[in-house]
Short mmCIF file of C-alpha atoms and ligand atoms in Angstrom, two decimals:
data_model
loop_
_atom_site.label_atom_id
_atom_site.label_comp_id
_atom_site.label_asym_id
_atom_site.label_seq_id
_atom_site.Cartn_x
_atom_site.Cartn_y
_atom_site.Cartn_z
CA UNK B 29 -18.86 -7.07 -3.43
CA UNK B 30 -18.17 -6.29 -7.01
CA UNK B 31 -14.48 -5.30 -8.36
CA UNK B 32 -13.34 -2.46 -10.53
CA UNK B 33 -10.41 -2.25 -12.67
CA UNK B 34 -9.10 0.83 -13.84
CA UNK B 35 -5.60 1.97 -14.97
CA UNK B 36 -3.96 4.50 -12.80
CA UNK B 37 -0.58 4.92 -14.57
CA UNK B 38 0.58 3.22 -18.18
CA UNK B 39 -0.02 -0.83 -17.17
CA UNK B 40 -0.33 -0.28 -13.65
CA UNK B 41 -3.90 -1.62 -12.76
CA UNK B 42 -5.90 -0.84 -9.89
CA UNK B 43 -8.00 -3.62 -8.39
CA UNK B 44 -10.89 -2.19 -6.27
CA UNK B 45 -13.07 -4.22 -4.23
CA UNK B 46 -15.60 -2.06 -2.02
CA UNK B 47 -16.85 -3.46 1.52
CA UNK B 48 -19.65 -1.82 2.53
CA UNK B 49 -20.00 -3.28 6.40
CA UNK B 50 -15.99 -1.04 6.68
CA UNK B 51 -17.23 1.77 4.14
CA UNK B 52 -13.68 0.94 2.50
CA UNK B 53 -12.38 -0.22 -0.86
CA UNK B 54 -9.58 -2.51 -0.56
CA UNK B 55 -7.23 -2.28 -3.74
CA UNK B 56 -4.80 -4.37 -5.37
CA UNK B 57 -2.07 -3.23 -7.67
CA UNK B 58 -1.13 -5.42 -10.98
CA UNK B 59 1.75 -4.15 -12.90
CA UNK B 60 1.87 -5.95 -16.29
CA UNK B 61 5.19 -6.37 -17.66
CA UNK B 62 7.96 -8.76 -18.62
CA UNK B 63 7.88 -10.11 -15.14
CA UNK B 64 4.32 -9.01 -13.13
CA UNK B 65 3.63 -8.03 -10.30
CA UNK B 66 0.94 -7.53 -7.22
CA UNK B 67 0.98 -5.26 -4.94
CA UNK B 68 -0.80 -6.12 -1.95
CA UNK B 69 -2.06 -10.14 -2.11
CA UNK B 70 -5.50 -8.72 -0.80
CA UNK B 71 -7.32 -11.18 2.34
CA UNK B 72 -7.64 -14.92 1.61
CA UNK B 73 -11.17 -14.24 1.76
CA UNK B 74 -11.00 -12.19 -1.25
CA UNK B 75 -8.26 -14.29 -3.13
CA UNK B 76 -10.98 -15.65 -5.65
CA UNK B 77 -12.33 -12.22 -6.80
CA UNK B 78 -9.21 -10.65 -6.87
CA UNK B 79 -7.70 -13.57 -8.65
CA UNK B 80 -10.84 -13.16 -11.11
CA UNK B 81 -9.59 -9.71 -11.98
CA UNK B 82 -6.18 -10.37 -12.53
CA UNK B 83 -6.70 -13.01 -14.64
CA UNK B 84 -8.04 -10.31 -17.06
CA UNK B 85 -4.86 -8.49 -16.82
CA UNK B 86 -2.22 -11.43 -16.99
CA UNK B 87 -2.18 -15.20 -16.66
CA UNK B 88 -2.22 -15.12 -12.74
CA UNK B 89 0.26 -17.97 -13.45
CA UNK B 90 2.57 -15.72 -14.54
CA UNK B 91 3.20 -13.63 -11.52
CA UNK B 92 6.53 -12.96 -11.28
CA UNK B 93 6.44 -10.64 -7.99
CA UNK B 94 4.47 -10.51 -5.01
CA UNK B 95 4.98 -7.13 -2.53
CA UNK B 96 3.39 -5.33 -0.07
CA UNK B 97 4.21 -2.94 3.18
CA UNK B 98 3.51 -4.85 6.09
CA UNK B 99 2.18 -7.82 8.19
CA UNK B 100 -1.66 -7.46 7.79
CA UNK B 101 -4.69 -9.48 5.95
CA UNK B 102 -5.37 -6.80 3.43
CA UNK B 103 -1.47 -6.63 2.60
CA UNK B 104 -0.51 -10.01 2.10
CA UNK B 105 -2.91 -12.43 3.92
CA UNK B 106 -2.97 -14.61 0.56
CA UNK B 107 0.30 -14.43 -0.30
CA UNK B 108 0.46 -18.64 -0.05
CA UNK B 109 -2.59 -19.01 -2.45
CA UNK B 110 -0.68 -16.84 -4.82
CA UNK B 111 2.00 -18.67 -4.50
CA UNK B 112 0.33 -22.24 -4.67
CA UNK B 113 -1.40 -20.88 -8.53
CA UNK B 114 2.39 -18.75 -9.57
CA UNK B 115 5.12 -21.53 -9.44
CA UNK B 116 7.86 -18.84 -10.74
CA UNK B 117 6.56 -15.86 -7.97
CA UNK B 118 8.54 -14.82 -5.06
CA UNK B 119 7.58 -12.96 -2.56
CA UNK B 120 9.47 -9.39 -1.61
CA UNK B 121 9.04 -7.07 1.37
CA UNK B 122 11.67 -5.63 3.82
CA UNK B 123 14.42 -7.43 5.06
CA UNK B 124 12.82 -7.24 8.47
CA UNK B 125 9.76 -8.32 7.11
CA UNK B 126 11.24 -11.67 5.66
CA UNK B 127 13.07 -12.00 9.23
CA UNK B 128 9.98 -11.64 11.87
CA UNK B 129 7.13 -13.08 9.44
CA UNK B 130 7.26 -14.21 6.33
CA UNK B 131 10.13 -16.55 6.20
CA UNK B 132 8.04 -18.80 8.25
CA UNK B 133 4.29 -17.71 7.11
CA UNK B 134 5.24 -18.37 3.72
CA UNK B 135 5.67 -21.44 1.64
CA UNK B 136 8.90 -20.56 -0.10
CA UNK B 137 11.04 -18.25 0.71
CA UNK B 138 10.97 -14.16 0.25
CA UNK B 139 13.45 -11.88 -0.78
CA UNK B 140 14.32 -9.32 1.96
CA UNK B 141 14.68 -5.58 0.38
CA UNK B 142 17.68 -3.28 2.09
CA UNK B 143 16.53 0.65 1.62
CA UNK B 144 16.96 1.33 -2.32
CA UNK B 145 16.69 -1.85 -3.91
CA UNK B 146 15.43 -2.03 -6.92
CA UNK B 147 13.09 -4.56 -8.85
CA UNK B 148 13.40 -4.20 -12.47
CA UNK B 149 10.31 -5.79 -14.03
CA UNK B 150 10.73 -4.82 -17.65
CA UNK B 151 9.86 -1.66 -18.37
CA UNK B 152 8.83 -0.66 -14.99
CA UNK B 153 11.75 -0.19 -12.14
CA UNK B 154 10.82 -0.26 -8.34
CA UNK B 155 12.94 1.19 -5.61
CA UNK B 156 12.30 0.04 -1.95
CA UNK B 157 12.01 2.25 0.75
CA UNK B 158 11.90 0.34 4.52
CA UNK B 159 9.17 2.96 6.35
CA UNK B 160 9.29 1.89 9.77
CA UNK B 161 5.96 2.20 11.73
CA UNK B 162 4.80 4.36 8.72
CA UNK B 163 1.91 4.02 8.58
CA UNK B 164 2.11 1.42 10.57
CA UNK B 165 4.46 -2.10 11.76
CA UNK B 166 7.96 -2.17 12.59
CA UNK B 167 7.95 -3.88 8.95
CA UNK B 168 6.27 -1.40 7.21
CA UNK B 169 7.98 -0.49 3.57
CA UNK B 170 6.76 1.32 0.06
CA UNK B 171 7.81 1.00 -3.37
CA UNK B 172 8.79 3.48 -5.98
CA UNK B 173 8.53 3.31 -9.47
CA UNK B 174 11.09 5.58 -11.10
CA UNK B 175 9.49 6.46 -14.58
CA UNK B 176 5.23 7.25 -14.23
CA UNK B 177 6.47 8.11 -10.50
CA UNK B 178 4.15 5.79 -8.79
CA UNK B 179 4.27 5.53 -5.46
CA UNK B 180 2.55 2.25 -4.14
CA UNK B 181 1.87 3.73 -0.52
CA UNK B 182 -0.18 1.10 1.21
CA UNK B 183 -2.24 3.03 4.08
CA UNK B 184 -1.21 5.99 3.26
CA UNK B 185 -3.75 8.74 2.17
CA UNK B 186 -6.15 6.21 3.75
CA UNK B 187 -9.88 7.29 2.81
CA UNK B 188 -13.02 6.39 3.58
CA UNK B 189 -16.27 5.54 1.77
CA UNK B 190 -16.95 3.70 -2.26
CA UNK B 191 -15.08 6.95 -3.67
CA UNK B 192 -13.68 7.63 -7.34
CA UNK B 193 -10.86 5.57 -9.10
CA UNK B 194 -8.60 8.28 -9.05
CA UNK B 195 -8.64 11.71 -7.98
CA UNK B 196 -7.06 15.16 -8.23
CA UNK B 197 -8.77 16.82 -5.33
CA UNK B 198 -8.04 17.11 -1.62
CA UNK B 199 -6.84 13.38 -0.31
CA UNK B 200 -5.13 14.66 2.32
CA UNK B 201 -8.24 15.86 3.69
CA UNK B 202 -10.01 12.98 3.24
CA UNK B 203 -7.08 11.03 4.85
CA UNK B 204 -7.39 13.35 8.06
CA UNK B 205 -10.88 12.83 8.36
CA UNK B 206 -10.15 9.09 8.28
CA UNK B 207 -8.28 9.41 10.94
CA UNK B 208 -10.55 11.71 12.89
CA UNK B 209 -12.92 8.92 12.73
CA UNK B 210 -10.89 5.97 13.55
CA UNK B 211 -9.78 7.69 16.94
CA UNK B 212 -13.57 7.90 18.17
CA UNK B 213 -13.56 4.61 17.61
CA UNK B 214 -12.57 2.27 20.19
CA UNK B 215 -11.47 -0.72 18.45
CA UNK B 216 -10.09 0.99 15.46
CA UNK B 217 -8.24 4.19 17.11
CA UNK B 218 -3.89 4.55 16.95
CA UNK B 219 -4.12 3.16 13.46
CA UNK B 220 -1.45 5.28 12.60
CA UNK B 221 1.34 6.24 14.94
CA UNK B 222 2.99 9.78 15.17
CA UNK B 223 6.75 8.71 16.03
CA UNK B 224 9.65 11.10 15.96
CA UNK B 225 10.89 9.85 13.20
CA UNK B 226 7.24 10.14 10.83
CA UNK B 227 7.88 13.68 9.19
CA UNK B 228 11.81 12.62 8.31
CA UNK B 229 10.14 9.43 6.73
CA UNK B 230 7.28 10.98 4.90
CA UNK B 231 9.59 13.98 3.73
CA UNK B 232 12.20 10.89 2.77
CA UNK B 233 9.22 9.82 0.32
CA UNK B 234 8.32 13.13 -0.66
CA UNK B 235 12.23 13.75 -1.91
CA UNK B 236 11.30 10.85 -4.71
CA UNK B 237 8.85 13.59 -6.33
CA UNK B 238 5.90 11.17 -7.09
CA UNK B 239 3.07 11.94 -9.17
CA UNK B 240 0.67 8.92 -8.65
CA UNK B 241 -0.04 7.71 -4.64
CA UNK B 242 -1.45 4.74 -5.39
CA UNK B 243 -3.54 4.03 -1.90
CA UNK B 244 -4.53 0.70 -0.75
CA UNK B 245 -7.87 2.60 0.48
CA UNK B 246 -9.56 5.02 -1.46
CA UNK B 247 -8.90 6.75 -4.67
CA UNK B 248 -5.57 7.01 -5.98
CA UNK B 249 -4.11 10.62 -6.50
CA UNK B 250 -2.84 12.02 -9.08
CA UNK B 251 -1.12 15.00 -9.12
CA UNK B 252 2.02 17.13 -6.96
CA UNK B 253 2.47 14.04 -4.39
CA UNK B 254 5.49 15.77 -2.94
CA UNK B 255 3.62 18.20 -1.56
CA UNK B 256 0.65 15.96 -0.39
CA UNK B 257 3.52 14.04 1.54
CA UNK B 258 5.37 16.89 2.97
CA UNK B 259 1.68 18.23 4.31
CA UNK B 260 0.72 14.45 5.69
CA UNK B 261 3.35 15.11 8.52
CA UNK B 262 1.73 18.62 9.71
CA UNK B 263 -1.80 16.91 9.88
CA UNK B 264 -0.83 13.90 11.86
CA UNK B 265 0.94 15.81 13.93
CA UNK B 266 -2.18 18.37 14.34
CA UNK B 267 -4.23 15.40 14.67
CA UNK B 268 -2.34 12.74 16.66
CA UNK B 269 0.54 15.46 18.17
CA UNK B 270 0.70 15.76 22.36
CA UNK B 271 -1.65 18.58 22.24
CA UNK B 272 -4.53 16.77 20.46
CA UNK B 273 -3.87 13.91 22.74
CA UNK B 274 -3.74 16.09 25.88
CA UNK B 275 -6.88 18.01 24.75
CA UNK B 276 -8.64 14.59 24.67
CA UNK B 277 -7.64 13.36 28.14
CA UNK B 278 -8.53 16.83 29.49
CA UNK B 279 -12.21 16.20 27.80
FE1 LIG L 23 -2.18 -1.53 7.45
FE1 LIG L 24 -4.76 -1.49 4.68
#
């Protein structure tokens, strides 16, 4: 598995490592500034690579912040080894986050984000937003930087396949056909769920106008993110909606 670094926004690194057996990248996001951070702690399996790549970004001993969206391997799975080698990082996710998980999985303590706080980190400034089973986990959260509008969006715009760095073209399509393939699946299917409150979330995040959706899988986009949002919430519900689901049984 190699690793690719490439900047997607002024010192905001993307950290690609491609798995071939899942056909997925898995990506990390180092912000270097005053007081770094990582966005998504990557699996414990990986922690040595990804530690590898940071460490030509930043001393990884001088972490400062450690997020991510929710409870999963790929999100935060080695948060405590980044924790063991950064004596000065904490840990930040939602508030329920800290309260279900991570105040016991971790080894010192997180700090629990309410809905618009913000993470100043030097010249970058985060914003929280708590995203409730978007995409996924009652835990589930984003965060916003205000100035290169970057939205760190976890699973969202999910794609499949060892694709480009960073795109301008159709992710929303890809992300689709992601998810048309993970519901043949029988292991993998109801990755994402359609809830009645997904299009007022994904229209909450398309409100903050980003221009960078910096996915955990695939290539990040670059361009009107707004509108790639505001369109997310008529393909899930095309693809996931009662009628899809109905049209399946009937099959
Ligand atoms: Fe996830
Ligand atoms: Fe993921």
């Amino acid at each position: 598995m190699s690793t690719r670094i490439d900047e997607i926004a002024p010192d905001t690194f993307r950290i690609s490592i491609y798995v071939p057996q899942f056909s997925l990248q898995f990506n990390h996001f180092l912000v270097r500034d005053d007081e770094p951070l990582l966005f998504h702690t990557g699996m414990r399996g990986m922690f040595p690579q990804v530690r590898e790549a940071v460490a030509t970004l930043i001393d990884p001993a001088a972490l400062r912040w450690i997020s991510w969206s929710h409870f999963e391997v790929d999100e935060c799975g080695a948060l405590n080894q980044w924790l063991a080698v950064a004596p000065r990082a904490q840990a930040i996710c939602s508030q329920v986050g800290a309260a279900v998980n991570i105040n016991d999985f971790a080894d010192r303590p997180p700090l629990g984000l309410a809905k618009d706080d913000v993470i100043e980190t030097g010249r970058h400034k985060y914003r929280f937003v708590p995203t409730p089973h978007l995409p996924h986990g009652w835990d589930a959260g984003v965060l916003f930087e205000e100035k290169s509008r970057v939205l760190l969006c976890s699973d969202l715009f999910h794609q499949i396949g060892d694709v480009e760095p960073v795109t301008s073209t159709d992710v929303l399509g890809r992300w689709d056909a992601a998810i048309a393939a993970y519901q043949q699946h029988p292991v993998l299917m109801d990755y994402v769920p359609l809830t009645p409150a997904t299009r007022r979330r994904l229209n909450e995040l398309a409100d903050l106008q980003p221009k960078v959706l910096a996915a955990m899988h695939g290539s990040t986009f670059v361009g009107d993110g707004a509108a790639a949002l505001r369109s997310a919430a008529d393909m899930l519900q095309l693809r996931l909606g009662a009628t899809a689901v109905d049209a399946q049984h009937a099959a």
